[in-house]
Short mmCIF file of C-alpha atoms in Angstrom, two decimals:
data_model
loop_
_atom_site.label_atom_id
_atom_site.label_comp_id
_atom_site.label_asym_id
_atom_site.label_seq_id
_atom_site.Cartn_x
_atom_site.Cartn_y
_atom_site.Cartn_z
CA MET V 43 0.08 -0.08 -0.09
CA GLU V 44 1.88 3.60 -0.85
CA GLN V 45 1.99 5.82 1.77
CA THR V 46 -0.21 9.09 2.12
CA VAL V 47 2.37 11.88 2.32
CA MET V 48 1.44 15.39 3.39
CA THR V 49 3.23 18.46 3.77
CA ALA V 50 2.04 20.89 6.80
CA SER V 51 0.68 24.44 6.03
CA GLU V 52 -0.20 26.95 8.36
CA GLY V 53 -3.09 25.71 10.60
CA TYR V 54 -3.30 22.29 9.13
CA PRO V 55 -5.79 22.24 7.07
CA GLU V 56 -4.35 19.13 5.52
CA LEU V 57 -4.85 16.71 8.85
CA ASP V 58 -8.55 18.28 8.99
CA HIS V 59 -9.24 17.13 5.35
CA TYR V 60 -7.45 13.67 5.99
CA PHE V 61 -9.30 13.10 9.05
CA LEU V 62 -13.19 14.24 8.35
CA SER V 63 -12.53 12.35 4.43
CA ARG V 64 -12.03 9.55 6.95
CA GLY V 65 -15.08 9.81 9.47
CA VAL V 66 -12.69 9.53 12.01
CA LYS V 67 -14.65 10.29 15.10
CA SER V 68 -11.70 9.48 17.82
CA LEU V 69 -7.93 9.01 17.93
CA LEU V 70 -5.28 8.21 20.24
CA LEU V 71 -2.55 10.59 20.07
CA VAL V 72 0.48 9.37 20.67
CA CYS V 73 3.05 11.94 21.78
CA ASP V 74 5.94 12.15 24.02
CA GLY V 75 6.96 14.99 26.75
CA ALA V 76 8.34 17.62 23.99
CA PHE V 77 4.77 17.31 22.63
CA SER V 78 3.65 20.70 24.24
CA HIS V 79 6.60 22.40 23.00
CA LEU V 80 5.40 21.64 19.50
CA PRO V 81 3.31 23.95 17.24
CA ILE V 82 1.75 21.19 16.63
CA SER V 83 0.18 20.40 19.86
CA SER V 84 -2.27 22.80 19.73
CA TYR V 85 -3.88 21.64 16.82
CA PHE V 86 -4.70 18.51 18.56
CA ASP V 87 -5.93 20.77 22.02
CA SER V 88 -8.29 22.17 19.65
CA LEU V 89 -9.86 19.05 17.03
CA GLU V 90 -12.82 18.36 19.30
CA ARG V 91 -13.99 21.98 19.74
CA ARG V 92 -13.62 22.63 15.84
CA LYS V 93 -14.29 19.07 14.53
CA LYS V 94 -16.18 16.96 16.82
CA ILE V 95 -13.15 14.65 16.55
CA ARG V 96 -12.47 13.16 19.98
CA VAL V 97 -8.35 12.79 20.93
CA VAL V 98 -7.02 10.94 23.51
CA LYS V 99 -3.40 11.00 24.81
CA PHE V 100 -0.74 8.50 25.23
CA SER V 101 2.72 9.30 26.70
CA SER V 102 3.24 7.10 29.75
CA PHE V 103 6.59 5.57 27.92
CA GLU V 104 10.17 5.79 28.17
CA SER V 105 12.48 7.29 25.33
CA ASN V 106 13.49 3.21 25.15
CA PRO V 107 9.76 2.04 25.48
CA ARG V 108 9.32 -1.06 27.86
CA TYR V 109 6.68 -3.91 26.96
CA GLU V 110 4.41 -3.06 29.90
CA SER V 111 4.21 0.86 28.59
CA VAL V 112 2.73 -0.22 24.47
CA VAL V 113 0.49 -2.55 26.50
CA GLN V 114 -1.14 0.66 28.77
CA GLY V 115 -1.02 2.07 25.32
CA VAL V 116 -3.35 -1.08 23.57
CA ASP V 117 -5.40 -0.82 26.73
CA ALA V 118 -5.84 2.83 26.43
CA PHE V 119 -7.03 2.22 22.20
CA ARG V 120 -8.99 -0.32 22.97
CA THR V 121 -11.21 1.27 25.82
CA SER V 122 -11.70 3.85 24.62
CA GLY V 123 -13.35 3.30 21.18
CA CYS V 124 -10.74 5.11 19.06
CA GLU V 125 -10.46 4.19 15.49
CA MET V 126 -7.23 5.03 14.39
CA ILE V 127 -4.14 5.88 15.96
CA VAL V 128 -1.77 9.11 15.35
CA ALA V 129 2.33 8.89 16.60
CA VAL V 130 3.76 12.96 17.14
CA GLY V 131 7.12 12.18 17.92
CA GLY V 132 10.74 10.80 17.32
CA GLY V 133 11.76 7.01 17.03
CA SER V 134 10.12 6.24 20.50
CA SER V 135 6.45 7.46 19.94
CA MET V 136 6.56 6.04 16.12
CA ASP V 137 7.76 2.47 17.78
CA VAL V 138 4.97 2.35 20.48
CA ALA V 139 2.55 3.60 18.18
CA LYS V 140 3.70 1.21 16.04
CA CYS V 141 3.42 -1.74 18.54
CA ILE V 142 0.37 -0.46 19.79
CA LYS V 143 -1.44 -0.70 16.19
CA LEU V 144 0.14 -4.26 15.66
CA PHE V 145 -0.95 -5.57 19.51
CA SER V 146 -4.62 -4.28 18.63
CA ASN V 147 -6.41 -7.07 17.45
CA MET V 148 -4.32 -9.64 20.09
CA ASP V 149 -5.27 -11.43 22.61
CA SER V 150 -4.75 -9.94 26.21
CA GLY V 151 -4.63 -12.88 28.43
CA SER V 152 -1.10 -13.79 26.33
CA ASN V 153 2.85 -12.50 26.11
CA TYR V 154 1.98 -9.86 22.37
CA LEU V 155 5.62 -10.56 21.96
CA GLU V 156 4.59 -14.26 21.77
CA GLN V 157 2.26 -14.10 19.74
CA ARG V 158 1.80 -14.26 15.83
CA ILE V 159 0.57 -10.63 14.19
CA VAL V 160 -2.10 -10.77 12.25
CA PRO V 161 -2.65 -7.97 9.75
CA ASN V 162 -5.07 -5.17 10.42
CA ASP V 163 -6.66 -2.30 9.13
CA VAL V 164 -6.51 0.02 12.07
CA LYS V 165 -4.90 3.52 10.38
CA LEU V 166 -2.14 4.91 11.68
CA LEU V 167 -1.10 8.29 11.23
CA ALA V 168 2.70 9.29 11.62
CA VAL V 169 4.23 13.24 12.48
CA PRO V 170 8.04 12.64 13.04
CA THR V 171 9.62 15.66 14.81
CA THR V 172 12.83 14.49 13.62
CA ALA V 173 14.99 13.93 10.13
CA GLY V 174 16.66 11.11 10.79
CA THR V 175 15.39 7.67 11.79
CA GLY V 176 12.75 7.21 8.70
CA SER V 177 10.89 5.46 11.19
CA GLU V 178 7.40 6.24 9.52
CA ALA V 179 8.63 4.94 6.26
CA THR V 180 9.38 1.03 7.67
CA ARG V 181 8.58 -1.56 9.04
CA TYR V 182 10.49 -2.38 12.56
CA ALA V 183 10.27 -1.15 16.10
CA VAL V 184 11.95 -1.61 18.87
CA ILE V 185 10.87 -2.13 22.31
CA TYR V 186 12.62 -3.46 25.83
CA TYR V 187 11.30 -5.88 27.70
CA GLY V 188 13.10 -7.74 30.84
CA GLY V 189 15.80 -5.18 30.07
CA GLU V 190 16.24 -6.69 26.80
CA LYS V 191 16.21 -5.12 23.18
CA GLN V 192 13.55 -6.38 21.16
CA SER V 193 12.82 -5.93 17.63
CA VAL V 194 9.24 -6.08 16.91
CA SER V 195 8.52 -6.51 12.58
CA ASP V 196 5.66 -6.77 10.15
CA TRP V 197 5.12 -5.03 6.99
CA SER V 198 1.49 -3.96 8.22
CA CYS V 199 2.51 -1.18 11.13
CA ILE V 200 4.17 0.87 8.38
CA PRO V 201 1.89 4.00 8.74
CA SER V 202 -0.58 4.69 5.89
CA ALA V 203 -0.24 8.59 6.11
CA VAL V 204 3.17 10.55 7.49
CA LEU V 205 2.75 14.61 7.77
CA PHE V 206 6.49 16.37 7.24
CA ASP V 207 6.15 19.79 9.45
CA ALA V 208 9.01 22.18 8.83
CA SER V 209 8.34 23.81 12.33
CA SER V 210 8.51 20.70 14.21
CA ILE V 211 11.88 20.71 13.89
CA SER V 212 12.75 24.29 13.29
CA SER V 213 14.66 23.92 17.77
CA LEU V 214 16.09 21.21 17.68
CA PRO V 215 19.28 21.66 19.28
CA GLU V 216 22.52 21.43 16.98
CA TYR V 217 24.18 18.22 17.53
CA GLN V 218 21.07 16.79 17.15
CA ARG V 219 20.11 17.93 13.87
CA LYS V 220 24.12 17.25 12.53
CA SER V 221 23.74 13.49 14.32
CA THR V 222 20.28 12.67 12.38
CA ALA V 223 20.81 14.03 8.70
CA LEU V 224 24.06 11.51 9.27
CA ASP V 225 21.54 8.92 10.13
CA ALA V 226 19.25 9.95 7.07
CA PHE V 227 22.77 9.73 4.81
CA CYS V 228 24.22 6.52 6.36
CA HIS V 229 20.46 4.86 5.31
CA ALA V 230 20.19 6.11 2.40
CA VAL V 231 24.26 5.42 1.47
CA GLU V 232 24.16 1.78 3.55
CA SER V 233 21.00 0.62 1.80
CA PHE V 234 22.56 1.44 -1.98
CA TRP V 235 25.32 -1.04 -1.29
CA SER V 236 23.38 -3.79 0.50
CA ILE V 237 23.05 -7.18 -0.97
CA ASN V 238 19.70 -6.70 -0.59
CA SER V 239 19.52 -3.77 -2.72
CA THR V 240 16.56 -3.29 -5.85
CA ASP V 241 16.25 -0.60 -8.42
CA VAL V 242 13.37 0.14 -6.06
CA SER V 243 15.29 0.41 -2.90
CA LYS V 244 18.64 2.65 -4.72
CA GLY V 245 15.75 5.01 -6.56
CA TYR V 246 14.79 5.71 -3.22
CA SER V 247 18.26 6.23 -2.20
CA ARG V 248 19.84 8.12 -4.62
CA GLU V 249 16.75 10.81 -4.23
CA ALA V 250 17.18 10.98 -0.45
CA ILE V 251 21.76 11.19 -1.36
CA GLY V 252 20.10 14.21 -3.75
CA LEU V 253 18.67 16.23 -1.57
CA ILE V 254 20.79 15.42 1.34
CA LEU V 255 23.30 17.13 0.06
CA GLU V 256 21.64 20.22 -1.38
CA SER V 257 20.06 20.21 1.80
CA MET V 258 22.86 19.88 4.53
CA ASP V 259 24.47 23.06 4.99
CA GLY V 260 20.71 24.97 4.90
CA TYR V 261 18.95 22.68 7.21
CA ILE V 262 22.10 22.84 9.64
CA GLY V 263 21.10 26.58 9.21
CA ASN V 264 17.67 26.19 10.01
CA ASP V 265 16.09 27.22 6.60
CA THR V 266 12.41 26.53 6.43
CA VAL V 267 12.94 24.41 2.88
CA CYS V 268 15.84 22.90 3.89
CA ASN V 269 13.73 21.11 6.86
CA ARG V 270 10.92 19.69 4.77
CA ASN V 271 14.05 18.68 2.37
CA MET V 272 15.57 16.96 5.23
CA MET V 273 12.32 14.96 6.22
CA ARG V 274 11.47 13.96 3.25
CA ALA V 275 15.27 12.53 2.36
CA ALA V 276 14.88 10.71 6.04
CA ASN V 277 11.62 9.19 4.49
CA LEU V 278 13.40 8.37 1.39
CA ALA V 279 16.14 6.78 3.05
CA GLY V 280 14.06 4.82 5.54
CA LYS V 281 11.70 3.73 2.49
CA ALA V 282 15.18 2.09 0.92
CA ILE V 283 16.35 0.62 4.42
CA ASN V 284 12.51 -1.22 4.67
CA ILE V 285 13.76 -2.79 1.73
CA THR V 286 17.60 -3.80 2.34
CA GLN V 287 18.17 -3.52 5.89
CA THR V 288 21.47 -1.94 7.21
CA THR V 289 25.18 -3.22 6.57
CA ALA V 290 28.15 -3.10 8.36
CA GLY V 291 27.94 0.62 9.12
CA HIS V 292 25.20 0.16 11.74
CA ALA V 293 26.77 -2.97 12.64
CA MET V 294 29.86 -1.36 13.70
CA CYS V 295 27.87 1.27 15.22
CA TYR V 296 26.22 0.77 18.26
CA LYS V 297 28.70 -0.06 20.73
CA LEU V 298 30.37 3.07 19.84
CA THR V 299 27.23 4.85 20.83
CA SER V 300 26.73 3.06 24.28
CA LEU V 301 30.84 3.24 25.22
CA TYR V 302 31.22 7.15 24.02
CA GLY V 303 27.96 8.87 24.93
CA ILE V 304 27.95 9.96 21.07
CA ALA V 305 24.69 9.95 19.07
CA HIS V 306 23.40 7.05 16.44
CA GLY V 307 23.67 8.86 13.19
CA HIS V 308 27.24 10.50 14.44
CA ALA V 309 28.41 7.20 15.41
CA ALA V 310 26.81 5.57 12.27
CA ALA V 311 28.61 8.35 10.15
CA LEU V 312 31.83 7.64 11.47
CA CYS V 313 31.98 3.85 10.54
CA VAL V 314 30.66 4.93 6.94
CA SER V 315 33.50 7.01 6.33
CA ARG V 316 35.83 4.53 7.05
CA LEU V 317 33.83 1.77 5.78
CA TRP V 318 33.43 2.83 2.53
CA PRO V 319 36.54 3.16 0.99
CA TYR V 320 37.62 0.21 2.54
CA MET V 321 34.91 -1.61 0.47
CA VAL V 322 36.08 -0.22 -2.67
CA GLN V 323 39.36 -1.06 -2.41
CA ASN V 324 38.75 -4.69 -1.52
CA THR V 325 35.75 -5.86 -3.97
CA ALA V 326 37.96 -9.15 -4.80
CA LEU V 327 36.47 -10.11 -1.51
CA CYS V 328 32.81 -9.41 -2.58
CA ILE V 329 29.79 -11.84 -1.33
CA ASP V 330 27.23 -9.65 -2.87
CA PRO V 331 25.77 -13.43 -5.22
CA ARG V 332 25.86 -10.75 -7.98
CA GLY V 333 29.36 -11.15 -8.01
CA GLU V 334 32.17 -8.85 -8.12
CA LYS V 335 31.39 -7.37 -11.65
CA TYR V 336 27.81 -6.10 -10.26
CA LEU V 337 29.85 -4.98 -7.10
CA THR V 338 32.35 -2.37 -9.23
CA CYS V 339 29.50 -1.20 -11.34
CA MET V 340 27.59 -0.18 -8.09
CA PHE V 341 30.00 2.05 -6.34
CA GLY V 342 29.70 3.58 -9.97
CA GLU V 343 26.25 4.20 -10.15
CA LEU V 344 26.58 5.47 -6.24
CA SER V 345 29.40 7.90 -7.12
CA GLU V 346 27.21 9.53 -9.65
CA ALA V 347 24.54 9.76 -6.88
CA MET V 348 27.35 11.93 -4.90
CA GLY V 349 28.07 13.73 -8.02
CA CYS V 350 31.49 12.61 -7.58
CA PRO V 351 33.10 11.05 -10.80
CA SER V 352 34.86 8.03 -9.14
CA PRO V 353 34.21 5.86 -6.17
CA LEU V 354 37.12 6.97 -3.98
CA GLU V 355 36.27 10.25 -3.93
CA ALA V 356 32.47 9.47 -3.28
CA ALA V 357 33.85 7.66 -0.34
CA GLY V 358 35.55 11.23 0.61
CA ARG V 359 32.93 13.31 -0.29
CA PHE V 360 30.97 11.67 2.37
CA ARG V 361 34.13 12.13 5.09
CA SER V 362 34.21 15.95 3.84
CA VAL V 363 30.44 16.01 4.74
CA LEU V 364 31.51 14.49 7.79
CA ASP V 365 34.74 16.53 8.84
CA SER V 366 32.58 20.05 7.80
CA LEU V 367 30.44 19.35 10.93
CA ALA V 368 33.19 19.11 12.79
CA LEU V 369 32.19 16.61 15.59
CA ARG V 370 34.59 15.03 18.33
CA ASN V 371 36.39 12.49 17.73
CA PRO V 372 35.96 9.25 20.72
CA VAL V 373 39.18 8.55 22.69
CA PRO V 374 39.35 5.08 23.11
CA ASN V 375 40.38 3.68 26.74
CA GLY V 376 43.36 1.33 24.96
CA GLU V 377 42.82 -1.96 23.90
CA ASP V 378 40.01 -2.95 26.07
CA ASP V 379 37.90 -0.81 24.19
CA LEU V 380 38.82 -2.08 20.46
CA HIS V 381 38.45 -6.06 21.82
CA LEU V 382 34.77 -5.43 22.96
CA LEU V 383 34.05 -3.01 19.86
CA LYS V 384 35.44 -5.13 17.66
CA THR V 385 33.55 -8.39 18.85
CA SER V 386 30.57 -6.44 19.43
CA VAL V 387 29.53 -6.63 15.99
CA ASN V 388 26.13 -8.41 15.09
CA PRO V 389 26.92 -10.77 12.49
CA VAL V 390 23.23 -10.86 11.04
CA ARG V 391 24.00 -7.59 9.60
CA LEU V 392 27.24 -8.32 8.78
CA LYS V 393 25.05 -11.08 5.87
CA ASN V 394 23.83 -7.91 4.11
CA ASN V 395 27.29 -6.27 3.56
CA PRO V 396 28.40 -6.76 -0.08
CA VAL V 397 32.15 -7.39 1.10
CA ARG V 398 33.33 -10.05 3.43
CA LEU V 399 34.35 -8.32 6.41
CA THR V 400 36.36 -10.45 9.64
CA GLU V 401 37.00 -9.52 12.95
CA GLU V 402 40.71 -8.36 11.72
CA SER V 403 39.27 -5.70 9.32
CA ILE V 404 36.72 -5.23 11.73
CA ALA V 405 39.54 -4.25 14.15
CA GLY V 406 41.35 -2.12 11.35
CA LEU V 407 37.93 0.03 10.64
CA TYR V 408 37.67 0.98 14.20
CA GLN V 409 41.24 1.93 14.88
CA ARG V 410 40.47 4.26 11.50
CA ILE V 411 38.15 5.85 13.27
CA PHE V 412 39.97 6.59 16.25
CA LEU V 413 42.66 7.89 14.15
CA LEU V 414 45.42 5.58 15.64
CA GLN V 415 45.85 3.98 12.06
#
């Protein structure tokens, strides 16, 4: 099903039309603590008075949402008699809303995570307040059960509609602005070279890369048009990743985030910036079923998308974008950190990477990240 994409204008008439044309009488609004500071909050606060559409707010969840919080959300959706779900916020709001949708028709007497997902027709509208994860375009959600990360995935949880509201990201802190843009950039690039790529996914990636390169400076400077373009780029990159999944860049970045307290997009970009030239120079280690000749051609296509004449120059341009943002480089705590990092990489994500990586080559890439080599 094609996702309905809307761009917000003053007063949000797009939302009025969307709700009224679908006969919506009540909705569950899944939002985080920052919701009240967003311009769109006044729209939902006045919706019942203006259009007789009841709004039930649900915000009882954490930044790393727990399963128990999602269960509360499912109960709120059921007992309130709401007809659809609206998610306003970042990745956590999106994850909670997706799970509420997926679990809404399951047996409440058993653990939802242990049940088979049966798609339902509950509508989910997403209003992202970052321009990075592309969560509003993917079939994935992450929640925590017993302290352990649980990945929930089903095509039916992809929001049926999304509203891009540039005003929602106008007050993002500079570091978050930089790291989320890099996250979208890494999604687009990794999806392009994934062994699961298709002509469709590469089309999404290509368009996302063009928008990111065109809009990065203006986005960092908080230009409204560039904010809107970056939100669109993140959505396109999310659609690409939804088809292909991430690769070694993301597999390597998670421990950097937890060890050194840097943002996810920042960590992913550090990894991709070192991984890219390594792969270009080691196509003989190709594990893409389409073969080394395809891999070489693909890097050429990716270079064109980056506006560069050669694969190494394309990798260099990515590194230049990262360097221009002047983000701090993590400092390792000796050999112990290097050992922990190289053994922490998720092998499942490495299977999507087109060039074979060993523990030794991964260690070398981390050393380059730390500028030790």
